[in-house]
PDB file of C-alpha atoms in Angstrom:
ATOM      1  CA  UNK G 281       0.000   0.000   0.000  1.00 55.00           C
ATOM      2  CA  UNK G 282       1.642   3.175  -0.983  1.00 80.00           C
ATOM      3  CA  UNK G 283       1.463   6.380   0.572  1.00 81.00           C
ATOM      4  CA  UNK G 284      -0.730   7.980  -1.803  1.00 84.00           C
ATOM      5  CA  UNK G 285      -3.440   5.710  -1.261  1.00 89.00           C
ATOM      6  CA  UNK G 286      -3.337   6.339   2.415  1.00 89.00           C
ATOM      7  CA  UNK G 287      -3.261  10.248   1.839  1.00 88.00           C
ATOM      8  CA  UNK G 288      -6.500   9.194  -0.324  1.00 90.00           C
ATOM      9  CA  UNK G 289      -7.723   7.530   2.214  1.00 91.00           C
ATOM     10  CA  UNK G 290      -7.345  10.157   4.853  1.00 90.00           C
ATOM     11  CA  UNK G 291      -8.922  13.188   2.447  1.00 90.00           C
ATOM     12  CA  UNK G 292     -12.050  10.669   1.980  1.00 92.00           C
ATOM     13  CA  UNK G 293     -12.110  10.209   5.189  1.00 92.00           C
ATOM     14  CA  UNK G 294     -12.044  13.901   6.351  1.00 89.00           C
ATOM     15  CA  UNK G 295     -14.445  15.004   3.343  1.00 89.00           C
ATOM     16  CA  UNK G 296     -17.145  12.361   4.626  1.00 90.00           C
ATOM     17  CA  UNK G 297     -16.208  13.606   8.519  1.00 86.00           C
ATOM     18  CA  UNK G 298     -17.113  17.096   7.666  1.00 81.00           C
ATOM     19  CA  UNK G 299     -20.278  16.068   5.748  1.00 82.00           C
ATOM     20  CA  UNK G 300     -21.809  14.161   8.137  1.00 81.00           C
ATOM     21  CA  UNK G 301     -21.498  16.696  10.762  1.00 76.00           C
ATOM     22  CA  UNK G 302     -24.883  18.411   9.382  1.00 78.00           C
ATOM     23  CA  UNK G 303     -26.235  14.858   9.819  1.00 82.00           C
ATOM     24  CA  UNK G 304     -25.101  14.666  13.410  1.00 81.00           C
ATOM     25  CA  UNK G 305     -26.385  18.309  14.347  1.00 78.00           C
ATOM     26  CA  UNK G 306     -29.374  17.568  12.932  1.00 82.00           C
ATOM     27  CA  UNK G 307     -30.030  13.949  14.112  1.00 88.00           C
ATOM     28  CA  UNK G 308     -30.665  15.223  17.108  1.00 90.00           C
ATOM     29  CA  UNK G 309     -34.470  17.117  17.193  1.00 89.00           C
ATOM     30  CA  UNK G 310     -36.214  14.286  18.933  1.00 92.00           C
ATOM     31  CA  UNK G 311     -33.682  11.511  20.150  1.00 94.00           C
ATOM     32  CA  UNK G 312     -30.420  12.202  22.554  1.00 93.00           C
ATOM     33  CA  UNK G 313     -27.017  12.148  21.604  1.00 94.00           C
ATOM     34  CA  UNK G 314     -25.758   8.536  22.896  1.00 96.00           C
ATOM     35  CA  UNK G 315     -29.164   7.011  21.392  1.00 96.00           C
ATOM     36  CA  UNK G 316     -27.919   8.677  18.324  1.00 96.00           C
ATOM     37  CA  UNK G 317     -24.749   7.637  18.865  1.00 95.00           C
ATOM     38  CA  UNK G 318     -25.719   4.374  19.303  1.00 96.00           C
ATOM     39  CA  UNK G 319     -27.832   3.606  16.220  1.00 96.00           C
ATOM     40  CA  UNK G 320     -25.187   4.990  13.886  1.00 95.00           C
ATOM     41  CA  UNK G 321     -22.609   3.118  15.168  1.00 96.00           C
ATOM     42  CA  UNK G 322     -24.787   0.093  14.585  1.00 96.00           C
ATOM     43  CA  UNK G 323     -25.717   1.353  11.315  1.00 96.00           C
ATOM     44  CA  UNK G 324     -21.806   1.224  10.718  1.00 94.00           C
ATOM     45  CA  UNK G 325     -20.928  -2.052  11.734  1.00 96.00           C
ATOM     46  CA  UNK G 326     -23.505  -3.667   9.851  1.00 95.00           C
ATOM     47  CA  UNK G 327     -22.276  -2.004   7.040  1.00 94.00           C
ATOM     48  CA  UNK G 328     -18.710  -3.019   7.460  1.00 94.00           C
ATOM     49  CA  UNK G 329     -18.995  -6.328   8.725  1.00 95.00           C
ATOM     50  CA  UNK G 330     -19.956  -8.016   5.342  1.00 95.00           C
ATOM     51  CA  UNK G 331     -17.119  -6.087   3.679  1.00 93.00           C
ATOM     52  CA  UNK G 332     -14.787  -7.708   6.102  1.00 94.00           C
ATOM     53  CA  UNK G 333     -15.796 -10.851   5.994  1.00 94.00           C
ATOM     54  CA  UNK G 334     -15.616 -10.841   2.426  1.00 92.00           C
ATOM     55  CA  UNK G 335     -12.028  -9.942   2.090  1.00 92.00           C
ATOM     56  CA  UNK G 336      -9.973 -10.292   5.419  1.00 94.00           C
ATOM     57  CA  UNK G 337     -11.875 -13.754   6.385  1.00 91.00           C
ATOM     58  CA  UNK G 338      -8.851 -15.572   5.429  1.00 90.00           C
ATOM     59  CA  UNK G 339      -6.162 -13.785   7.826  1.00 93.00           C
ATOM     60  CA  UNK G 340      -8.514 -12.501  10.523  1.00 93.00           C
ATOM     61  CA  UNK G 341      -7.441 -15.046  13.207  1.00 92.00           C
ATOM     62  CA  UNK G 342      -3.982 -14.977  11.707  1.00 93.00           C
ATOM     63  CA  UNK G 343      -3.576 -11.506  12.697  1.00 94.00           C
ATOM     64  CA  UNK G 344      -5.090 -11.888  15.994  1.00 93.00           C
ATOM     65  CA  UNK G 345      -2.134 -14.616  17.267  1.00 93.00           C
ATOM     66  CA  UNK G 346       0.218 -11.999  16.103  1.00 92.00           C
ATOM     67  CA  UNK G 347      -0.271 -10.256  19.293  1.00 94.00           C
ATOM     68  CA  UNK G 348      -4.150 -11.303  20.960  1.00 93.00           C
ATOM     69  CA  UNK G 349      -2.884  -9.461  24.151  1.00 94.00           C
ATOM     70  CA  UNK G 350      -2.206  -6.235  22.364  1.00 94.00           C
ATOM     71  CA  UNK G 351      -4.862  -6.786  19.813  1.00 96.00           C
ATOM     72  CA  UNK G 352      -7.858  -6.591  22.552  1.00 95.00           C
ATOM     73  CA  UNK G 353      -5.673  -3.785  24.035  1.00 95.00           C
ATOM     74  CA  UNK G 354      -5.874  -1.099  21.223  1.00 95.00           C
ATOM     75  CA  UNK G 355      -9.549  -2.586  20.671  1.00 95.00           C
ATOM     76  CA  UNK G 356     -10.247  -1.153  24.516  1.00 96.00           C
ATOM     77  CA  UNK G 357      -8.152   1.521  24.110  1.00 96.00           C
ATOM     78  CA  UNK G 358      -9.675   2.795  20.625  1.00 95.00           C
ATOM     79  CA  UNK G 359     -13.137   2.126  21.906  1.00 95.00           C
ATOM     80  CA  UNK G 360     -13.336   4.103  24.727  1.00 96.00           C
ATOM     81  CA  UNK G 361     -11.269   6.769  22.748  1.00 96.00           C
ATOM     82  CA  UNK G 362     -13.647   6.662  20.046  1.00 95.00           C
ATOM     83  CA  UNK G 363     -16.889   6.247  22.352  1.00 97.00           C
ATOM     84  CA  UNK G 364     -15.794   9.290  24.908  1.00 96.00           C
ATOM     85  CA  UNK G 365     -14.974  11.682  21.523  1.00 93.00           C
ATOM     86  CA  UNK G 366     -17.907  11.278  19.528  1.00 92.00           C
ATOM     87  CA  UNK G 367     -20.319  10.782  22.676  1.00 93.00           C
ATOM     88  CA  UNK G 368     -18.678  14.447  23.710  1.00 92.00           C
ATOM     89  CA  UNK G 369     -19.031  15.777  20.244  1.00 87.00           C
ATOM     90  CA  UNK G 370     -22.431  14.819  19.606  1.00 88.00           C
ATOM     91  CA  UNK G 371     -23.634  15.789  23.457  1.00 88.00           C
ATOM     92  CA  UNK G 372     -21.448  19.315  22.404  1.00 85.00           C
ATOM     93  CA  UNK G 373     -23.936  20.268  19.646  1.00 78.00           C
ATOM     94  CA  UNK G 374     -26.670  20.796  22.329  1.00 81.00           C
ATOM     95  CA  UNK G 375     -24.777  23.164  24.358  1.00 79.00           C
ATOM     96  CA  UNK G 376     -22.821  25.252  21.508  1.00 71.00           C
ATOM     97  CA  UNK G 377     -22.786  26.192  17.718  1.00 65.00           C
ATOM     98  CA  UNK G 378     -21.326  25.039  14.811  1.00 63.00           C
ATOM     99  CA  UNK G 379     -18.627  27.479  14.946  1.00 61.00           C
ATOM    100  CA  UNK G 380     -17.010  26.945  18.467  1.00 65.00           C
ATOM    101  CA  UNK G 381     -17.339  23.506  18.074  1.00 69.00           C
ATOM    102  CA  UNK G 382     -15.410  23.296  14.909  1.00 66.00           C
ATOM    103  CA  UNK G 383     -12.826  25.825  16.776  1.00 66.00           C
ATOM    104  CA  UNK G 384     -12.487  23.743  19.824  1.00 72.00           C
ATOM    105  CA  UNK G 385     -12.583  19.798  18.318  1.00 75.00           C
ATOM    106  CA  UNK G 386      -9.195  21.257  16.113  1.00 74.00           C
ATOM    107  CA  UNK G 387      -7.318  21.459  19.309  1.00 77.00           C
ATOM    108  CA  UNK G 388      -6.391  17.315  18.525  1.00 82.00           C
ATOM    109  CA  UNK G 389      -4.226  18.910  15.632  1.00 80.00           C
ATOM    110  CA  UNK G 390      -1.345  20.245  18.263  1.00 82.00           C
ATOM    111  CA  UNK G 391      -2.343  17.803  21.248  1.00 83.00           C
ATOM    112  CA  UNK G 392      -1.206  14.446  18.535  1.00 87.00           C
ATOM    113  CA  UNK G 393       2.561  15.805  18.461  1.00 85.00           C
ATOM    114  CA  UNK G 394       2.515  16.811  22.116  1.00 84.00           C
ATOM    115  CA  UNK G 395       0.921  13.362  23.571  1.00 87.00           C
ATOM    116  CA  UNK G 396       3.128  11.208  20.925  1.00 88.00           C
ATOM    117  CA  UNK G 397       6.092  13.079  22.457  1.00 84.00           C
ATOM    118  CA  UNK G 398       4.863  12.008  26.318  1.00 83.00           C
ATOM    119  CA  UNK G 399       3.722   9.271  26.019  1.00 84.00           C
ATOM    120  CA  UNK G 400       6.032   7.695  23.085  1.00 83.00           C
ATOM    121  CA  UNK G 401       9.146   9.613  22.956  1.00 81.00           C
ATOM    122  CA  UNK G 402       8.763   9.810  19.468  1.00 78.00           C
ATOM    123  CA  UNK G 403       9.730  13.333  17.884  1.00 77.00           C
ATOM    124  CA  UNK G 404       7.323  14.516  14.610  1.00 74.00           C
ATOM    125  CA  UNK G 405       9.098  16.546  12.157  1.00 72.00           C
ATOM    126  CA  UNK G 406       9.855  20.321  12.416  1.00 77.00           C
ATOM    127  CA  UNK G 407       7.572  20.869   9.396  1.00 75.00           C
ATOM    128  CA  UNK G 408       4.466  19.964  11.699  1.00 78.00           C
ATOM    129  CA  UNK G 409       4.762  23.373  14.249  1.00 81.00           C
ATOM    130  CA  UNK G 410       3.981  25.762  11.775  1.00 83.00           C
ATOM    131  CA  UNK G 411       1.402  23.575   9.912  1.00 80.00           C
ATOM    132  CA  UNK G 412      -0.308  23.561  13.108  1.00 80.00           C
ATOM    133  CA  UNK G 413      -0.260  26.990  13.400  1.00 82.00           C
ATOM    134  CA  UNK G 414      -1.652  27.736  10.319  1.00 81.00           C
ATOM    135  CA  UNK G 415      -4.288  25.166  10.709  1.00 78.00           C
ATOM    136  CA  UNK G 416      -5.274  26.733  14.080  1.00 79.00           C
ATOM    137  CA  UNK G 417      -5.741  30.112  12.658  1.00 82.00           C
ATOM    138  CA  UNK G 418      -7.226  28.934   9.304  1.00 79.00           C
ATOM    139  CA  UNK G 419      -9.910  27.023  11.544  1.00 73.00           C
ATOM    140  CA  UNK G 420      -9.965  30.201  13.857  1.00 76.00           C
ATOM    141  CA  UNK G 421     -10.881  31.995  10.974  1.00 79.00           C
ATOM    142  CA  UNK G 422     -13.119  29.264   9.226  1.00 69.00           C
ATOM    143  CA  UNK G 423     -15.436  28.896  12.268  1.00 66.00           C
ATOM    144  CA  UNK G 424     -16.317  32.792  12.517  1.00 61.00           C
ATOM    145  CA  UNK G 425     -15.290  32.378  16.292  1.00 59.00           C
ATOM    146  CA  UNK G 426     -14.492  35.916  16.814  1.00 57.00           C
ATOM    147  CA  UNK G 427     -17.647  36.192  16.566  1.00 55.00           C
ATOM    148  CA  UNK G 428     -19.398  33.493  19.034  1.00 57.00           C
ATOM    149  CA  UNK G 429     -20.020  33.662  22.647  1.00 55.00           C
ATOM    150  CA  UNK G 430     -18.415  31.067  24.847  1.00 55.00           C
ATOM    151  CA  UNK G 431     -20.672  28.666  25.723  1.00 65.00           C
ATOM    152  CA  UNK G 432     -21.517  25.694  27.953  1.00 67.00           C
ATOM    153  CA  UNK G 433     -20.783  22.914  25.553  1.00 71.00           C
ATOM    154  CA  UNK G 434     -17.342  24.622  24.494  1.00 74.00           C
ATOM    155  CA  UNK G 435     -15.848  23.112  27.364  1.00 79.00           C
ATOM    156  CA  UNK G 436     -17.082  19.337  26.210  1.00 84.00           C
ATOM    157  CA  UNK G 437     -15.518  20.319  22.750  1.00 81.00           C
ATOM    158  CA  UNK G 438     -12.149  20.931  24.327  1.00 80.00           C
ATOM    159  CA  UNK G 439     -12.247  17.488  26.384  1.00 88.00           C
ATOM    160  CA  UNK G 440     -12.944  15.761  23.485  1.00 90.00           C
ATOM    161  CA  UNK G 441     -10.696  16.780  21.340  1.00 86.00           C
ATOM    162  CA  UNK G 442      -8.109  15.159  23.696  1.00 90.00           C
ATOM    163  CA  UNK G 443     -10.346  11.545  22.982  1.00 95.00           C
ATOM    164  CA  UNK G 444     -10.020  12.535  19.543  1.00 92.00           C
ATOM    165  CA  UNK G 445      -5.803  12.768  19.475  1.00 90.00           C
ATOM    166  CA  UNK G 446      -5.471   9.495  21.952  1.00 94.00           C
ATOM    167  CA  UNK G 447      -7.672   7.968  18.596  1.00 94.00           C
ATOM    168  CA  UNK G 448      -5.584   8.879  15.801  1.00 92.00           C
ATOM    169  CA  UNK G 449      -2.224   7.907  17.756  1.00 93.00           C
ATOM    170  CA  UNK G 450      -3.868   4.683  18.837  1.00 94.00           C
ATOM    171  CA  UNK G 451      -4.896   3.725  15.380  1.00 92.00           C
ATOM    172  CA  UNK G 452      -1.258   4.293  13.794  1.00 91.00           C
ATOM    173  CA  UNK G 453       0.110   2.499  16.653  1.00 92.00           C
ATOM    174  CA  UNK G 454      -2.435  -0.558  15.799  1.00 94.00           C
ATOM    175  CA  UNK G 455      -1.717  -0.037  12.056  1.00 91.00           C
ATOM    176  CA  UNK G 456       1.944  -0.672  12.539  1.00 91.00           C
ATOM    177  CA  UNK G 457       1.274  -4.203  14.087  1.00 93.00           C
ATOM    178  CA  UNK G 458      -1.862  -5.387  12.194  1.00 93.00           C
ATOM    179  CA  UNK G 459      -3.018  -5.242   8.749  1.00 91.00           C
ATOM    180  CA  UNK G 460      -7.296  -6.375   9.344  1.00 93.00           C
ATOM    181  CA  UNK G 461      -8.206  -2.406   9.341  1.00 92.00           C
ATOM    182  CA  UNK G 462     -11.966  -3.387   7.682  1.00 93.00           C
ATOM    183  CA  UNK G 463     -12.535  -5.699  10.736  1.00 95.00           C
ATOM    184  CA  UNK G 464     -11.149  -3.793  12.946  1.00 94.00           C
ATOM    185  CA  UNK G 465     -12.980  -0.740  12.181  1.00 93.00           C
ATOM    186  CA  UNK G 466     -16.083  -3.211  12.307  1.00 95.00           C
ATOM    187  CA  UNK G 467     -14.858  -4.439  15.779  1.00 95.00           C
ATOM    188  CA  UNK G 468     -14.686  -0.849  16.604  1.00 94.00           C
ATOM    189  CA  UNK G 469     -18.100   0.188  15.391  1.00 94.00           C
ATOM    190  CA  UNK G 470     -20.026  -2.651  17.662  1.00 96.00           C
ATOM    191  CA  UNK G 471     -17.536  -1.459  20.953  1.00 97.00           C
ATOM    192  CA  UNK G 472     -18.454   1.871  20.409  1.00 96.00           C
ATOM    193  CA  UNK G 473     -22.663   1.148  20.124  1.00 97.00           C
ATOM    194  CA  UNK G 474     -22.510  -1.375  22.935  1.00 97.00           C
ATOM    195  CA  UNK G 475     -20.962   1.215  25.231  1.00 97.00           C
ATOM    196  CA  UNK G 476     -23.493   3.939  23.852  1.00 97.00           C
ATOM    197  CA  UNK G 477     -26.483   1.726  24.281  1.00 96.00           C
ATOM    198  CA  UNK G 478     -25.648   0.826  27.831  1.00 96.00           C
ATOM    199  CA  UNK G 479     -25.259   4.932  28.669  1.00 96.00           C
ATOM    200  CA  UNK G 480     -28.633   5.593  26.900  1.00 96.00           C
ATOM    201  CA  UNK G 481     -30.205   3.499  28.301  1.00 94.00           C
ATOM    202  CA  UNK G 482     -29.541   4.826  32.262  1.00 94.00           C
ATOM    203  CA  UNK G 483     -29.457   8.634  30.844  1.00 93.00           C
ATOM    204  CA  UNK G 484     -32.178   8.679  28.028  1.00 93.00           C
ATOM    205  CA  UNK G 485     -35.863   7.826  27.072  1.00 92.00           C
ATOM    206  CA  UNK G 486     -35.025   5.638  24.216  1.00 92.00           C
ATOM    207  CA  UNK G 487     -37.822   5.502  22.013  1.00 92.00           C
ATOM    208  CA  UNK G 488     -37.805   3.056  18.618  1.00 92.00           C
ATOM    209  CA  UNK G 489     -40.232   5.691  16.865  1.00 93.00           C
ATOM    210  CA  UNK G 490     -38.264   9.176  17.597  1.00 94.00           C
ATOM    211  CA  UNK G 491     -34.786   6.831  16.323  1.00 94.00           C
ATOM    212  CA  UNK G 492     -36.943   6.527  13.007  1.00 94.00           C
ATOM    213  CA  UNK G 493     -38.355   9.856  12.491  1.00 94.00           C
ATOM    214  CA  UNK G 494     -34.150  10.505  12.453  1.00 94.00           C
ATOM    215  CA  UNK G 495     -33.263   7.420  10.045  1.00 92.00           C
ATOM    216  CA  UNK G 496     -31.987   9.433   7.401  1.00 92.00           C
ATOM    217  CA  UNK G 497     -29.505  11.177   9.460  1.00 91.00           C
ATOM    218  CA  UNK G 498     -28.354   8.474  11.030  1.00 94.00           C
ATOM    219  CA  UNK G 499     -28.079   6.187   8.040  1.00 94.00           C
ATOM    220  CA  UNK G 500     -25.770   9.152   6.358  1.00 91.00           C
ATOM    221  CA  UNK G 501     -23.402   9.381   9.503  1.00 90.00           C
ATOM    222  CA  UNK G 502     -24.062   5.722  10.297  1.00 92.00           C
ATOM    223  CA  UNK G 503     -23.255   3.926   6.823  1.00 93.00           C
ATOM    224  CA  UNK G 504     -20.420   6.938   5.535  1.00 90.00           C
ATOM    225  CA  UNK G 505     -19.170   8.391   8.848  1.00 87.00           C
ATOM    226  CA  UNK G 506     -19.638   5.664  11.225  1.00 84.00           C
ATOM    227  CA  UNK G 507     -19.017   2.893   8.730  1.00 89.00           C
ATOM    228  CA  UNK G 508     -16.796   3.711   5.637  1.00 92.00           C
ATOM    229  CA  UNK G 509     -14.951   6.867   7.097  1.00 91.00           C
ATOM    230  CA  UNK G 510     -13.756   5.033  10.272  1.00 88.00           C
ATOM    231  CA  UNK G 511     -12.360   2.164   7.876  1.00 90.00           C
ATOM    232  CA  UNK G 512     -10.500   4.379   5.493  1.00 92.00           C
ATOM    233  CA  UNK G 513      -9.154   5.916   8.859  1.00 91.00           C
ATOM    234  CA  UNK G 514      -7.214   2.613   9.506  1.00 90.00           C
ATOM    235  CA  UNK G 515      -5.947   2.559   6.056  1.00 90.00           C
ATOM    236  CA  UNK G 516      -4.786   5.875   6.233  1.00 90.00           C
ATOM    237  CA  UNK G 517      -2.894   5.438   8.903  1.00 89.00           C
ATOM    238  CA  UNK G 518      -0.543   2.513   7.626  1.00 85.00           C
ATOM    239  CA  UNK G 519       1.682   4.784   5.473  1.00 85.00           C
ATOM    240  CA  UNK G 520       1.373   8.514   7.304  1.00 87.00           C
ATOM    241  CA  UNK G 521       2.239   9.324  10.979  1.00 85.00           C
ATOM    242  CA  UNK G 522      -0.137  10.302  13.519  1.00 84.00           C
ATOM    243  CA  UNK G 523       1.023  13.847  13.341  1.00 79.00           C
ATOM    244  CA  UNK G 524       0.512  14.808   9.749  1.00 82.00           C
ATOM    245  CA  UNK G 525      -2.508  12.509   9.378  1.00 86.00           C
ATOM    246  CA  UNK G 526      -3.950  14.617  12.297  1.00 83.00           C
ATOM    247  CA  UNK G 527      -3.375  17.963   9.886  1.00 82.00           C
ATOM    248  CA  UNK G 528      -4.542  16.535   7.171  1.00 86.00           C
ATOM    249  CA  UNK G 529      -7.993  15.375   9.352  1.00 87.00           C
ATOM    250  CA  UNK G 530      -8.612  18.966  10.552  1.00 79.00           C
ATOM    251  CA  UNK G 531      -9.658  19.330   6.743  1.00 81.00           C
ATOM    252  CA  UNK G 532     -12.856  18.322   8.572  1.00 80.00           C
ATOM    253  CA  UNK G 533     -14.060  21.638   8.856  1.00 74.00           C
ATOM    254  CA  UNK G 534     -13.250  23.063   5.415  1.00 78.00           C
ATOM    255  CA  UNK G 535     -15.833  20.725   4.178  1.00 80.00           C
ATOM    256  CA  UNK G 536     -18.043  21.243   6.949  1.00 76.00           C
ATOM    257  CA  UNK G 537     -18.361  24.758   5.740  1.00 73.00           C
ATOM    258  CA  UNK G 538     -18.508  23.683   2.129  1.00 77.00           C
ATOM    259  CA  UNK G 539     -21.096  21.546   2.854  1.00 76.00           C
ATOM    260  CA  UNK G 540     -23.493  23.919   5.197  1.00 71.00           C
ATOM    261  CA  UNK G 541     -22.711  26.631   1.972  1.00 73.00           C
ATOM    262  CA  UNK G 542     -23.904  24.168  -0.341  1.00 75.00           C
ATOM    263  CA  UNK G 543     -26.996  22.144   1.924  1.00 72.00           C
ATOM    264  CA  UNK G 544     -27.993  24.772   4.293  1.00 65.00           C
ATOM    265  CA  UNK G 545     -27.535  27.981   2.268  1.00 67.00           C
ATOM    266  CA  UNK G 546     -24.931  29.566   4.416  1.00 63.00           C
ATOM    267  CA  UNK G 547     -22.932  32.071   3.226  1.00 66.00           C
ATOM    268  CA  UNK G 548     -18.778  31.855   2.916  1.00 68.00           C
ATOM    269  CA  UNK G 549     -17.262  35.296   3.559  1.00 76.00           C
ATOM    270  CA  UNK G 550     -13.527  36.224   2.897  1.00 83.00           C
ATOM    271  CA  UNK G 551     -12.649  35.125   6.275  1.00 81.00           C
ATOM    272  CA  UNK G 552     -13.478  31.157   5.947  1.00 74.00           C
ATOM    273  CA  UNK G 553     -12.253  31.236   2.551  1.00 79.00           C
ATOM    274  CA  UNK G 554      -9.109  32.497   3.500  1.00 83.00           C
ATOM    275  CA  UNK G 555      -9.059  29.950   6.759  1.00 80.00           C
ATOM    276  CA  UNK G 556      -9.623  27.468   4.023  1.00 76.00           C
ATOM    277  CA  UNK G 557      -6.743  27.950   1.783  1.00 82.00           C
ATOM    278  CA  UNK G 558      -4.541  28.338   5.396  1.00 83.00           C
ATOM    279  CA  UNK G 559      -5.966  24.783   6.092  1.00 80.00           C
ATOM    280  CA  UNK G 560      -5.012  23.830   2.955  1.00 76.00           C
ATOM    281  CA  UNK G 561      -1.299  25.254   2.675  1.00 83.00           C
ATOM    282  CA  UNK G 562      -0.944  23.375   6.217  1.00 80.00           C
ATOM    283  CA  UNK G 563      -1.589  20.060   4.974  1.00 76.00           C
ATOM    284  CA  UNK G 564       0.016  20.471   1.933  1.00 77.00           C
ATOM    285  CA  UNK G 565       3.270  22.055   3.920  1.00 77.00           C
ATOM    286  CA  UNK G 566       3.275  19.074   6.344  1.00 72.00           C
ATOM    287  CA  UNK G 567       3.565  16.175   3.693  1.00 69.00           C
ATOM    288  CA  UNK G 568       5.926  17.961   1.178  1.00 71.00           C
ATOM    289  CA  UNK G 569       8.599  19.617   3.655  1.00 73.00           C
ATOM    290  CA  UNK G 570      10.033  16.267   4.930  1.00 70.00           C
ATOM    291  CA  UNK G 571      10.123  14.924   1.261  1.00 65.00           C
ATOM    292  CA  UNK G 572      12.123  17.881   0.011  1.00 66.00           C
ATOM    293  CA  UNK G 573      14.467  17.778   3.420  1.00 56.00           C
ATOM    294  CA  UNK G 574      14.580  13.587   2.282  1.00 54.00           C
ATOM    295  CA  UNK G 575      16.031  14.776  -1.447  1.00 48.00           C
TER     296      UNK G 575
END
């Protein structure tokens, strides 16, 4: 697999991320967020399952006695990572707008390099400083946050942003020892409803008929999102570091903003266009300045 296809991977992956986050702000007008959370993480694993099955069936156990102590590890690991981000997220989007959210769940982009450093040891490339810098601002700028009020769920946004980091660094430490990503983004998928179901249920009125009168949100952030997005995650991450796969992720809110332009009507001004192209330069700074240091 070369590293193209895992930088293909990772844009996919970010363009469906910042799609689905209409879906998951508006999934939400008559069900919580964890019974949300659940059913699209169910909607995912279903989806991924057969495409597993179809083509890692052969080396799934394989992989597994590679390492089944570290294995179920990063599964834990991943899954609570996974389940404590999103479930923060999606609880976020009651509490704050669109625009401090997409301010505050950016913060993973400089917290990757920092928490590989103390937890790991493992130095990232000078290249990656200013790229995060850049992507800061251009998000700063891309959110219309000098403009928003600090609110109540901001501080859920921050927190998981830190779920969201331990997540990405988790996932490239998983890719380097295992190569079942589609079943292990399956895996994830059922850890992360099972937890979610289990919190709805004590903190929630889950009702079967409000989850349908939201089926087509959560069958977009289920099925792409929850599904597809989380595979092509794992992919991504066997050719690019945690670090610059974390930049290149924050392209999240880029086409968030493209998306509420085209869907919802609202309107870009010269400020989130030029956050965008400062989004853009970062990623595009942060995978060709080692190359050209390389040559």
């Amino acid at each position: 697999m070369t590293k193209s296809f895992s930088i293909v991977c990772a844009l996919v992956t970010t363009f469906i991320w910042g799609t689905a986050f209409i879906a998951q702000e508006t999934g939400m007008d008559n069900i919580g967020p964890l019974t949300f959370n659940a059913s699209r993480f169910f909607i995912g694993f279903i989806t991924v399952l057969p495409i597993a099955l179809l083509f890692e069936r052969k080396k799934i156990f394989q992989q597994i006695r590679l390492d089944r102590k570290k294995f179920f590890k990063y599964l834990v690991v991943m899954g609570f990572s996974l389940f404590l981000g999103t479930s923060l997220q999606q609880a976020s989007l009651q509490y704050t707008n669109v625009a401090n959210a997409a301010f505050f769940t950016v913060f993973y982009v400089p917290l990757v390099p920092i928490l590989l450093f103390f937890f790991y040891s493992q130095k990232v490339h000078w290249s990656i400083w200013p790229s995060i810098g850049l992507c800061v601002y251009g998000v700063y700028l891309l959110s219309n946050f000098s403009n928003s009020e600090i609110m109540k769920g901001d501080a859920l946004v921050i927190l998981c942003s830190l779920f969201w980091a331990f997540h990405i660094i988790f996932a490239g430490k998983f890719m380097e020892i295992f190569d079942i990503p589609i079943f292990y983004a399956a895996l994830q998928g059922l850890f992360v409803a099972i937890l979610s179901i289990i919190f709805a249920y004590m903190f929630e009125e889950i009702i079967f008929s409000k989850i349908l009168l939201e089926s087509s949100s959560i069958i977009y952030a289920g099925v792409l999102s929850g599904g597809i997005a989380f595979t092509l995650q794992m992919f991504a991450q066997k050719n690019i570091e945690e670090a610059p796969a974390a930049i290149i992720y924050s392209l999240e809110g880029v086409f968030a903003v493209i998306a509420a332009w085209i869907i919802l009507n609202q309107i870009l001004n010269i400020n989130n266009i030029i956050g965008c192209v400062l989004i853009l330069i970062a990623v595009i700074f942060s995978q060709l300045a080692p190359k050209i240091k390389k040559s």
